[in-house]
mmCIF file of C-alpha atoms (C1' of nucleotides) in Angstrom:
data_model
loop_
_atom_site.group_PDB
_atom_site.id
_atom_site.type_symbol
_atom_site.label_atom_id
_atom_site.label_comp_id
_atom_site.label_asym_id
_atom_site.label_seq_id
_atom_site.Cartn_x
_atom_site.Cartn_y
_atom_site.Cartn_z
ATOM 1 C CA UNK A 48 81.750 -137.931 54.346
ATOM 2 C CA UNK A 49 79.410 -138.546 56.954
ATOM 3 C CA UNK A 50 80.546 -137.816 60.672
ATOM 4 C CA UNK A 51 80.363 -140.377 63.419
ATOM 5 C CA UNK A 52 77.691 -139.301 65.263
ATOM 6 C CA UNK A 53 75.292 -139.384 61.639
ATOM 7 C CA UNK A 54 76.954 -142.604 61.308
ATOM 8 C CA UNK A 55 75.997 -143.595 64.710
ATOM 9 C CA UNK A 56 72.315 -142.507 64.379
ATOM 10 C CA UNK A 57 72.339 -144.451 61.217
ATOM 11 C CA UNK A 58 73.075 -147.209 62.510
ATOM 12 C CA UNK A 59 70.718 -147.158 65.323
ATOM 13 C CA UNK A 60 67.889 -146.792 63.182
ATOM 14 C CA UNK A 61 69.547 -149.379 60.950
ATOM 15 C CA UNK A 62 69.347 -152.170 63.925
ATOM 16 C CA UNK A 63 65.846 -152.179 64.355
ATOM 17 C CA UNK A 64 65.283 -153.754 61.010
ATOM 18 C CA UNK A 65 67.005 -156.719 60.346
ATOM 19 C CA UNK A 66 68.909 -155.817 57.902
ATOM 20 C CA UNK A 67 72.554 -156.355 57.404
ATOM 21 C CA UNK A 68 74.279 -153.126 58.194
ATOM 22 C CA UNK A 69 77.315 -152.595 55.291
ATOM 23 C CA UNK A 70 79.116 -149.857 54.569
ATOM 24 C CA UNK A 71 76.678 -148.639 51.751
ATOM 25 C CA UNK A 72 73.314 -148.965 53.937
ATOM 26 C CA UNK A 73 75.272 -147.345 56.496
ATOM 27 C CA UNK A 74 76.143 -145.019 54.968
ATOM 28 C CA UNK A 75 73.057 -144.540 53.203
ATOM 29 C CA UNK A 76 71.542 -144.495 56.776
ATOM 30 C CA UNK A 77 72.969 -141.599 58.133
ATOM 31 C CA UNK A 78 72.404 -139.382 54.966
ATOM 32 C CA UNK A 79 68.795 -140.428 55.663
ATOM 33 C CA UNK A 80 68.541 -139.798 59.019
ATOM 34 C CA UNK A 81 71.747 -138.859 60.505
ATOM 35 C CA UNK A 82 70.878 -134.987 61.404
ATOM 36 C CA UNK A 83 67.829 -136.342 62.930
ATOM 37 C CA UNK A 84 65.538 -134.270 60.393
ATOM 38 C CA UNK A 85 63.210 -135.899 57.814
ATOM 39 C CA UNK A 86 64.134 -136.196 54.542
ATOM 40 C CA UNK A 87 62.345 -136.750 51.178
ATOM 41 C CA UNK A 88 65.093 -138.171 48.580
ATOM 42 C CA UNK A 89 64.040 -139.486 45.362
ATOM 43 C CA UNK A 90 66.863 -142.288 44.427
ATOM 44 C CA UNK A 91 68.710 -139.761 42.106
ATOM 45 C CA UNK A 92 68.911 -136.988 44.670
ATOM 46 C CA UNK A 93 70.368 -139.476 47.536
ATOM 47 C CA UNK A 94 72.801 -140.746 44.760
ATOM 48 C CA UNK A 95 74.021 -137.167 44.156
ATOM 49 C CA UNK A 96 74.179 -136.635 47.912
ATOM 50 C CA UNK A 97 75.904 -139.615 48.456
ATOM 51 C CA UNK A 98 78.563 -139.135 45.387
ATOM 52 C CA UNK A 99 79.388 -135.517 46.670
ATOM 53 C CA UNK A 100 79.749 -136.645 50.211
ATOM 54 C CA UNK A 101 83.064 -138.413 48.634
ATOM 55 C CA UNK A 102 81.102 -142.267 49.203
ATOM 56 C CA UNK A 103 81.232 -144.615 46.608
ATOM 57 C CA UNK A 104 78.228 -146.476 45.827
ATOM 58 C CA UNK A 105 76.619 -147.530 42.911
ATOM 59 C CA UNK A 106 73.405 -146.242 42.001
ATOM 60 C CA UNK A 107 71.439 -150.097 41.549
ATOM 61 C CA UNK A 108 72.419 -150.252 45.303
ATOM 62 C CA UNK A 109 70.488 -147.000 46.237
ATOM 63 C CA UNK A 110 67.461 -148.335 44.485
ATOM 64 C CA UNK A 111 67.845 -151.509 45.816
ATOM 65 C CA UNK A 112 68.372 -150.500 49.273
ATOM 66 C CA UNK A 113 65.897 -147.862 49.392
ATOM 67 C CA UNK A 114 63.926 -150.641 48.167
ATOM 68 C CA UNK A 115 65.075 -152.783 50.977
ATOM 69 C CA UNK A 116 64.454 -149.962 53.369
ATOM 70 C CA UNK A 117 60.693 -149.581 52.085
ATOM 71 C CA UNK A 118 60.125 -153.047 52.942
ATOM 72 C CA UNK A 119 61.655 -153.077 56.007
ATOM 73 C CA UNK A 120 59.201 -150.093 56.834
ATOM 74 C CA UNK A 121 62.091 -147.610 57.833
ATOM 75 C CA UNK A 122 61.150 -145.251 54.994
ATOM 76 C CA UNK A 123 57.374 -144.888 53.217
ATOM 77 C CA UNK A 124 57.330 -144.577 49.235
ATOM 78 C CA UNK A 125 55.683 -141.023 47.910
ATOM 79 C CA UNK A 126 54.064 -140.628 44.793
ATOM 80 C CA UNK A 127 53.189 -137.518 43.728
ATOM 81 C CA UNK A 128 54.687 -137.027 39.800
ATOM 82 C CA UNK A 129 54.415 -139.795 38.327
ATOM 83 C CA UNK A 130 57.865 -140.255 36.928
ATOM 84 C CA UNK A 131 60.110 -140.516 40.059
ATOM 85 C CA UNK A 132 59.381 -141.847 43.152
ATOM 86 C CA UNK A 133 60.131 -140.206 46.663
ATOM 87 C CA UNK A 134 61.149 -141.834 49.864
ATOM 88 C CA UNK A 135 60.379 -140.174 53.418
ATOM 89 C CA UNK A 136 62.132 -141.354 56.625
ATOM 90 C CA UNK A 137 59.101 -139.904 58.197
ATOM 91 C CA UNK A 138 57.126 -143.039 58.406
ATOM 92 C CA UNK A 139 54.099 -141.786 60.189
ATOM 93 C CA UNK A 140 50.672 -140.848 58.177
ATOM 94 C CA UNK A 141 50.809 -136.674 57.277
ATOM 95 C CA UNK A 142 50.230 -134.789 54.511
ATOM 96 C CA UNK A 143 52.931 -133.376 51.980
ATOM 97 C CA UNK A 144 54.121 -130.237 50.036
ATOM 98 C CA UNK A 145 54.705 -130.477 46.665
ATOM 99 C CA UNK A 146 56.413 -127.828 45.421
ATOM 100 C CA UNK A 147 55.521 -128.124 41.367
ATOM 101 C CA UNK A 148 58.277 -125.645 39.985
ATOM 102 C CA UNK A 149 61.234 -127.716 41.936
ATOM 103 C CA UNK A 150 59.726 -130.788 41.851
ATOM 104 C CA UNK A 151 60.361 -131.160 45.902
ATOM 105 C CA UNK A 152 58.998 -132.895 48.477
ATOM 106 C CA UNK A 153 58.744 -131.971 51.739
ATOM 107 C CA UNK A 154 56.283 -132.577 54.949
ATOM 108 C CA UNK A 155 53.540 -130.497 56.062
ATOM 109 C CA UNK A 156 52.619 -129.892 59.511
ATOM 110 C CA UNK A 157 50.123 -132.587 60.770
ATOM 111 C CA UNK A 158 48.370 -130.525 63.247
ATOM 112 C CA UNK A 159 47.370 -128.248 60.807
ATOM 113 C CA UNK A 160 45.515 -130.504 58.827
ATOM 114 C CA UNK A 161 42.028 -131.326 59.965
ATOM 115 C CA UNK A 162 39.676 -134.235 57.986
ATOM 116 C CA UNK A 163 36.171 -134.239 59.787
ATOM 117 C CA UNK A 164 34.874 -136.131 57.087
ATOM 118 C CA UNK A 165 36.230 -138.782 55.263
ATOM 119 C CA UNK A 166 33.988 -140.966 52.493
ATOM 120 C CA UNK A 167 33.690 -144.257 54.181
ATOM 121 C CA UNK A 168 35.172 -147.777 52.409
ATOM 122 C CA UNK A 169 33.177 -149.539 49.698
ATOM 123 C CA UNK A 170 31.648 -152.869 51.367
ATOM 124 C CA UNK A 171 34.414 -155.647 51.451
ATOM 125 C CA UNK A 172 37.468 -153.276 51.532
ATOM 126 C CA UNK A 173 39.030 -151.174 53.993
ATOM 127 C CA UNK A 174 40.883 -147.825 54.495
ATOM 128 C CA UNK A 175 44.682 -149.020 54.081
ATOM 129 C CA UNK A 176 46.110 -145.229 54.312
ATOM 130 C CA UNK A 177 44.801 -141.583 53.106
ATOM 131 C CA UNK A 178 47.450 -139.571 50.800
ATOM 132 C CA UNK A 179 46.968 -135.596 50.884
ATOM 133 C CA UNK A 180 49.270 -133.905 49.008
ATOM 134 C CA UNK A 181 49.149 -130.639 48.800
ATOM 135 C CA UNK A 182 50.420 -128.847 45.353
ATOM 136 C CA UNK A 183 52.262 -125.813 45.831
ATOM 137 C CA UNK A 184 53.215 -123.320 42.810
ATOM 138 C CA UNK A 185 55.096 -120.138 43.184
ATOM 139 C CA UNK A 186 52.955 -117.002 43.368
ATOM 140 C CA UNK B 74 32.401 -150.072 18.040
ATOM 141 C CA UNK B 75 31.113 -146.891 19.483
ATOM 142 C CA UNK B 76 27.203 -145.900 19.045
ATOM 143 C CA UNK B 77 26.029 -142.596 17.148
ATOM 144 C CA UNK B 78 25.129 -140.957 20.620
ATOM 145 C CA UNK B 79 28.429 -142.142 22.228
ATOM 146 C CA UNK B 80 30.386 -140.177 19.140
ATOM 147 C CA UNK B 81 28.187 -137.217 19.691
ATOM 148 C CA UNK B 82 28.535 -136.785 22.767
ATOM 149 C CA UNK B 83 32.154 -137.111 22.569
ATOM 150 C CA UNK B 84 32.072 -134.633 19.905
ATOM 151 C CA UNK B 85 30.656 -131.867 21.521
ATOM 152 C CA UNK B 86 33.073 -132.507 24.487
ATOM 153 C CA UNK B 87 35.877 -132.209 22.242
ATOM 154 C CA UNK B 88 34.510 -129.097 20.254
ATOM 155 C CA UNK B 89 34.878 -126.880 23.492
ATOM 156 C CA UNK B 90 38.519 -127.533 23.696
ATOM 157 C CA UNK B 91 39.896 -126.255 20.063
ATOM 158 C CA UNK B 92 41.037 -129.545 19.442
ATOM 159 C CA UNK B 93 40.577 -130.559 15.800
ATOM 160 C CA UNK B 94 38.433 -133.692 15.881
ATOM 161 C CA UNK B 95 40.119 -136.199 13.995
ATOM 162 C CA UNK B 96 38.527 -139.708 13.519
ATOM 163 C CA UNK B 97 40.759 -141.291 16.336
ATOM 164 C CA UNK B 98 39.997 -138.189 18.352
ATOM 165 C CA UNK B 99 36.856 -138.674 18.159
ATOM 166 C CA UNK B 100 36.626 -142.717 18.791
ATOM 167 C CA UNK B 101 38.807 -141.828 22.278
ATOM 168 C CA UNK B 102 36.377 -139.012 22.743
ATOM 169 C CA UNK B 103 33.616 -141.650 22.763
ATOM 170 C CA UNK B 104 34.978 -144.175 24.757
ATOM 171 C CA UNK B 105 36.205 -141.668 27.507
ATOM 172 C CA UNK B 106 32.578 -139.503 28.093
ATOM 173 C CA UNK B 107 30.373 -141.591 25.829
ATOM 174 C CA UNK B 108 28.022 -142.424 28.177
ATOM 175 C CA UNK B 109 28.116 -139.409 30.385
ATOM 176 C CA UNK B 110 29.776 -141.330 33.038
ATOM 177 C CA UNK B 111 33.713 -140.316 34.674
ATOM 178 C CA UNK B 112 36.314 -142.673 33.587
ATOM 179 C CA UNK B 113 39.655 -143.138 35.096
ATOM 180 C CA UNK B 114 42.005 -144.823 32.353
ATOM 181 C CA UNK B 115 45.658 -145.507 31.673
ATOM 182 C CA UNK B 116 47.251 -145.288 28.341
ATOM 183 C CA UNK B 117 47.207 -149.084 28.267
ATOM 184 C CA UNK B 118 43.806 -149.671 29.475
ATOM 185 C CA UNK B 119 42.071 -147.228 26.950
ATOM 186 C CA UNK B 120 44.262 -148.911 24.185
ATOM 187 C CA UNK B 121 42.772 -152.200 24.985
ATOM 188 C CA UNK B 122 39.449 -150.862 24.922
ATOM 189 C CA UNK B 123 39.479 -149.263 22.311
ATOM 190 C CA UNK B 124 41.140 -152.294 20.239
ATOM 191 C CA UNK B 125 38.308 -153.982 21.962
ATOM 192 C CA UNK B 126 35.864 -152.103 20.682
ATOM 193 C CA UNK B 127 37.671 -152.655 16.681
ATOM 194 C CA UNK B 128 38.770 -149.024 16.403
ATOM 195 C CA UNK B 129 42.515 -148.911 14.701
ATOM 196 C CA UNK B 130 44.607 -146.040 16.976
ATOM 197 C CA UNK B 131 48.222 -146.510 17.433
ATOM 198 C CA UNK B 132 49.577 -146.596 21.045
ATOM 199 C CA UNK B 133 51.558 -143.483 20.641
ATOM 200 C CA UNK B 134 48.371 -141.531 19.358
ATOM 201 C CA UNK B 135 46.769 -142.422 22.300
ATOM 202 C CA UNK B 136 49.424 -141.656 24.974
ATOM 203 C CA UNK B 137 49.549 -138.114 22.640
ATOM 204 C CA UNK B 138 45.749 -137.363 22.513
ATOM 205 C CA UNK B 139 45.856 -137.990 26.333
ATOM 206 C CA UNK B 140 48.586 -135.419 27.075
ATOM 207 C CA UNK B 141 46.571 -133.225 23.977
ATOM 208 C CA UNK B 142 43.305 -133.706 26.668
ATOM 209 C CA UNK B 143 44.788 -132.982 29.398
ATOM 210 C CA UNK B 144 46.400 -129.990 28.580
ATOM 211 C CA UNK B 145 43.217 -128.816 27.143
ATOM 212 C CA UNK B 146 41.727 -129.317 30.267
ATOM 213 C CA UNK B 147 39.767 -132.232 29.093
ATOM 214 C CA UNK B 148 41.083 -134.624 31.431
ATOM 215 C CA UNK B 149 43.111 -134.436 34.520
ATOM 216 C CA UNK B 150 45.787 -136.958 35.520
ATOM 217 C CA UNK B 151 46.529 -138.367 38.691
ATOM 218 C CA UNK B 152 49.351 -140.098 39.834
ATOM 219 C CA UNK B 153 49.123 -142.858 42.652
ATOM 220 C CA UNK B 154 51.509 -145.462 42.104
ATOM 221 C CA UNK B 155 54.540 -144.082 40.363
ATOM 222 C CA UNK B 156 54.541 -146.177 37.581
ATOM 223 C CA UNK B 157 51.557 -145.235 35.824
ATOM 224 C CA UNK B 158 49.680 -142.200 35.069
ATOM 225 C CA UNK B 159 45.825 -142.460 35.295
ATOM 226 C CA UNK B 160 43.727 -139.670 33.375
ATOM 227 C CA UNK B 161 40.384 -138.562 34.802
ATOM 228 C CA UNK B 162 37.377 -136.856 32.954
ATOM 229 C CA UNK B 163 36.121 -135.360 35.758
ATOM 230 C CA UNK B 164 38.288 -132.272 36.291
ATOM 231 C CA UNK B 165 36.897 -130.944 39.383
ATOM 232 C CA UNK B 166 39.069 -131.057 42.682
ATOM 233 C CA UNK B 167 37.728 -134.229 43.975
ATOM 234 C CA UNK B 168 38.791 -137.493 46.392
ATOM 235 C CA UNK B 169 39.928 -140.847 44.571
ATOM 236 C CA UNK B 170 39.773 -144.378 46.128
ATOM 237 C CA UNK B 171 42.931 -146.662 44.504
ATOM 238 C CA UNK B 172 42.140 -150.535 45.107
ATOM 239 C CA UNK B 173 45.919 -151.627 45.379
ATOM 240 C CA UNK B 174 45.093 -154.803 44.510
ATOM 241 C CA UNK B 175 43.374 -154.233 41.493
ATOM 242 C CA UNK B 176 45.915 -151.059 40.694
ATOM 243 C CA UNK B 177 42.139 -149.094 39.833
ATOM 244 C CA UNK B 178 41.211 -145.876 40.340
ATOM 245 C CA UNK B 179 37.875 -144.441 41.264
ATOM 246 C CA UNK B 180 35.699 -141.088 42.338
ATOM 247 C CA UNK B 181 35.293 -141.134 45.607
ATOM 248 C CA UNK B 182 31.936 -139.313 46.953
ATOM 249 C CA UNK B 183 33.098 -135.650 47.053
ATOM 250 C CA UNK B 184 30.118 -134.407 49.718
ATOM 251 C CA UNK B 185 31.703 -137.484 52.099
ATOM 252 C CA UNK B 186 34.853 -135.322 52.413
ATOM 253 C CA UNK B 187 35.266 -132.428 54.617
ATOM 254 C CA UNK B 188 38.474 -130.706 55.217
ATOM 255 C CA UNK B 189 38.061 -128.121 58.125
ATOM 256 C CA UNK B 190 41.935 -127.264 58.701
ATOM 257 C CA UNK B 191 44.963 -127.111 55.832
ATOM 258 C CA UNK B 192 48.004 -126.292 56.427
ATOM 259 C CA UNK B 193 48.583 -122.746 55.362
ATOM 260 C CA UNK B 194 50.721 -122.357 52.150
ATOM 261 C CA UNK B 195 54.510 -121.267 52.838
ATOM 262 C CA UNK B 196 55.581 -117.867 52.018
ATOM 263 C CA UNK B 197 55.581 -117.386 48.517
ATOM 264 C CA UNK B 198 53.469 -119.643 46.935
ATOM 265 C CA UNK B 199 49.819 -120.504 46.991
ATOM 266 C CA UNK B 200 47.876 -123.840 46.768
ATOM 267 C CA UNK B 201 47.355 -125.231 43.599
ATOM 268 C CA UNK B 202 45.210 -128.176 44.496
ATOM 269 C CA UNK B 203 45.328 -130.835 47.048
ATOM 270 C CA UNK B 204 45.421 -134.509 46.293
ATOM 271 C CA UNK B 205 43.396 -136.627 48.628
ATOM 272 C CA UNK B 206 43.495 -140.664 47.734
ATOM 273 C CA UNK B 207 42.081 -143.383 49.540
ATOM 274 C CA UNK B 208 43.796 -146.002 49.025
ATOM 275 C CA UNK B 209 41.732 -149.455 49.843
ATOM 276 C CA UNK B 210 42.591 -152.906 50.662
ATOM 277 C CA UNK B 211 40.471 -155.831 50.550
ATOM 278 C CA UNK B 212 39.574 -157.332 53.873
ATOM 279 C "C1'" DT C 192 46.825 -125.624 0.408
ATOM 280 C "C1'" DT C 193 48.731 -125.935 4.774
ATOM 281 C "C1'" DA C 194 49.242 -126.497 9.450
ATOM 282 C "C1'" DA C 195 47.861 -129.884 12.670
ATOM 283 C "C1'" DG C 196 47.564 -134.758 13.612
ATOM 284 C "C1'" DT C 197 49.017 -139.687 13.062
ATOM 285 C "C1'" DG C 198 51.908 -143.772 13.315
ATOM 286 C "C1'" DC C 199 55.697 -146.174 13.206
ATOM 287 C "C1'" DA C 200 60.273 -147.154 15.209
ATOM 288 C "C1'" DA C 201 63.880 -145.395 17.820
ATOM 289 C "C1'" DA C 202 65.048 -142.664 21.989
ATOM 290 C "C1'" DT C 203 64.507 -141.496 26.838
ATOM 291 C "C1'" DT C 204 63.789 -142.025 31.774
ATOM 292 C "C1'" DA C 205 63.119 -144.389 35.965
ATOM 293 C "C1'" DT C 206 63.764 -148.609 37.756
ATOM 294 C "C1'" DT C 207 64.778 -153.701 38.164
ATOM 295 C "C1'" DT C 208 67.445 -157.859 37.509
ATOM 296 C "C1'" DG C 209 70.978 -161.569 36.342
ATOM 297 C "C1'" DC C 210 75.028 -162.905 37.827
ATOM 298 C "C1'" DA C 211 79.883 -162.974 39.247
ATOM 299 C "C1'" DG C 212 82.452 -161.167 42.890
ATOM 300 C "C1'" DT C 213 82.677 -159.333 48.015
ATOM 301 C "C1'" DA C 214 81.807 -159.073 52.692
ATOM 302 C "C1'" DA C 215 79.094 -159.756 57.123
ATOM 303 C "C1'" DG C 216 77.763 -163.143 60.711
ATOM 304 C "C1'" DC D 154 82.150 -170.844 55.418
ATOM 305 C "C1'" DT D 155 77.673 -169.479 53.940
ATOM 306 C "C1'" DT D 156 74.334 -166.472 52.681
ATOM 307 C "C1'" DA D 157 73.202 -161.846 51.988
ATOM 308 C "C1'" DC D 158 74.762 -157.728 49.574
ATOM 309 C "C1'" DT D 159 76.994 -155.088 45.877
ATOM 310 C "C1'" DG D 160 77.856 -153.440 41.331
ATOM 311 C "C1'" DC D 161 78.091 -153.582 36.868
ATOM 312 C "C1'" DA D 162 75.692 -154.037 32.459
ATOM 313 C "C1'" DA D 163 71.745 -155.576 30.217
ATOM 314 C "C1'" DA D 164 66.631 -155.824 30.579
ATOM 315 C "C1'" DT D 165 62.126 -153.777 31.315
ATOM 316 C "C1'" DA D 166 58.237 -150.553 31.464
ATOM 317 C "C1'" DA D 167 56.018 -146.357 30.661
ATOM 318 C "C1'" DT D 168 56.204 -142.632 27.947
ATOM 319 C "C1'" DT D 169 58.047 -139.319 24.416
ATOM 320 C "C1'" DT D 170 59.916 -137.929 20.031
ATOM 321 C "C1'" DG D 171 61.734 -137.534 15.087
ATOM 322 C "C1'" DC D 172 60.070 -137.674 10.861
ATOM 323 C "C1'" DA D 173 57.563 -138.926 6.651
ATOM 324 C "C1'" DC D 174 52.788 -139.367 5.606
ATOM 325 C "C1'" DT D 175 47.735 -138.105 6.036
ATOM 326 C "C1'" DT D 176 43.830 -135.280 6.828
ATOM 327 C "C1'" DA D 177 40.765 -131.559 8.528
ATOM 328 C "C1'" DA D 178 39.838 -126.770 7.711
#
DNA sequence: TTAAGTGCAAATTATTTGCAGTAAG
DNA sequence: CTTACTGCAAATAATTTGCACTTAA
């Protein structure tokens, strides 16, 4: 179960959206971002989390409310494998880890990544957002 | 239909692999490199051209010869938008632009990129590749 | 001749949706 | 009270697989 001070930070971050706060995106909320780290869930993972935490919540609502949450621009949809998709409460533009054997997701440190060239947009479209993901395997 | 040079060509691309080219082999050999050009297809999209194009090739023996490629080394796939895989002929490490609207992917110019910083690998593993997409928006 | 490849149809996996019931404003 | 949200179960979409049949070497 989530403590009240997740719960609080959950809920915080909840406000700013419009969304209805419930007991399930609450508590959803401060798995996400309760410890104040990033995360990078994939709806099956924060299902798991969420059953083993002792919550109750059905596993349509995750999807739908990380779905929700997407839209509402609180979390940013990864892909990276092409079966499951990843959500990160990290919102900003950075580049990811991939770890290949484990099939995780996690952030890698912006600062450290440097593009002094980037190939400029065909005529008539524009640069909406730059993915680098960076595939890591065990050595 | 594909021409006599389009099956050649797509013949000798699919005699350096050890695959054993079979007829529909062969006809997605064709369509994929026949004119010396990259393609980035989908399962679905190469079906439809090659129905197009008359050629008889079940859908599974498609999404099979595609995996068959790609773990040859023929092709490469890239993932983008979770739902779909794409499959690329050209195998070297190299940018993609992704129209969202049109759900396409496309080469983007390679010598336009320059990374001068990465993030160092973690401890224990070692890059495998890095993933860079564009992803464009019409304005 | 024989192992690899093909093509159905059925299975699997990730995700969405219809709809009746529940709860937040 | 009213509209949004939830949760099941059924639907969908992309892809894989089991298995009998075909074909390249």
């Amino acid at each position: 179960m989530a403590t009240v001070q997740e719960k609080n930070l959950g809920l915080t971050w909840l406000e700013n959206s419009g969304l209805r706060p419930t007991r399930q995106r609450v508590a959803i909320a401060a798995h996400l971002v309760g410890d104040g780290q990033h995360r990078h869930v994939t709806a099956e993972s924060l299902y798991a989390d969420v059953c083993k935490a002792g919550e109750s919540i059905s596993l349509a609502t995750i999807y739908n409310t990380l779905r929700a949450f997407c839209d509402a621009g609180l979390v940013q949809e990864v892909t990276v494998d092409g079966a499951r998709s990843y959500f990160d409460t990290n919102t900003h533009d950075h580049p990811h880890f991939y770890w290949e054997e484990d099939h995780r997701l996690s952030d890698a440190p912006l600062e450290e990544l440097e593009i002094s060239a980037l190939p400029s947009a065909p005529a008539g479209t524009e640069i909406a957002s730059v993915d680098v993901i960076i595939r890591l395997r065990r050595t």
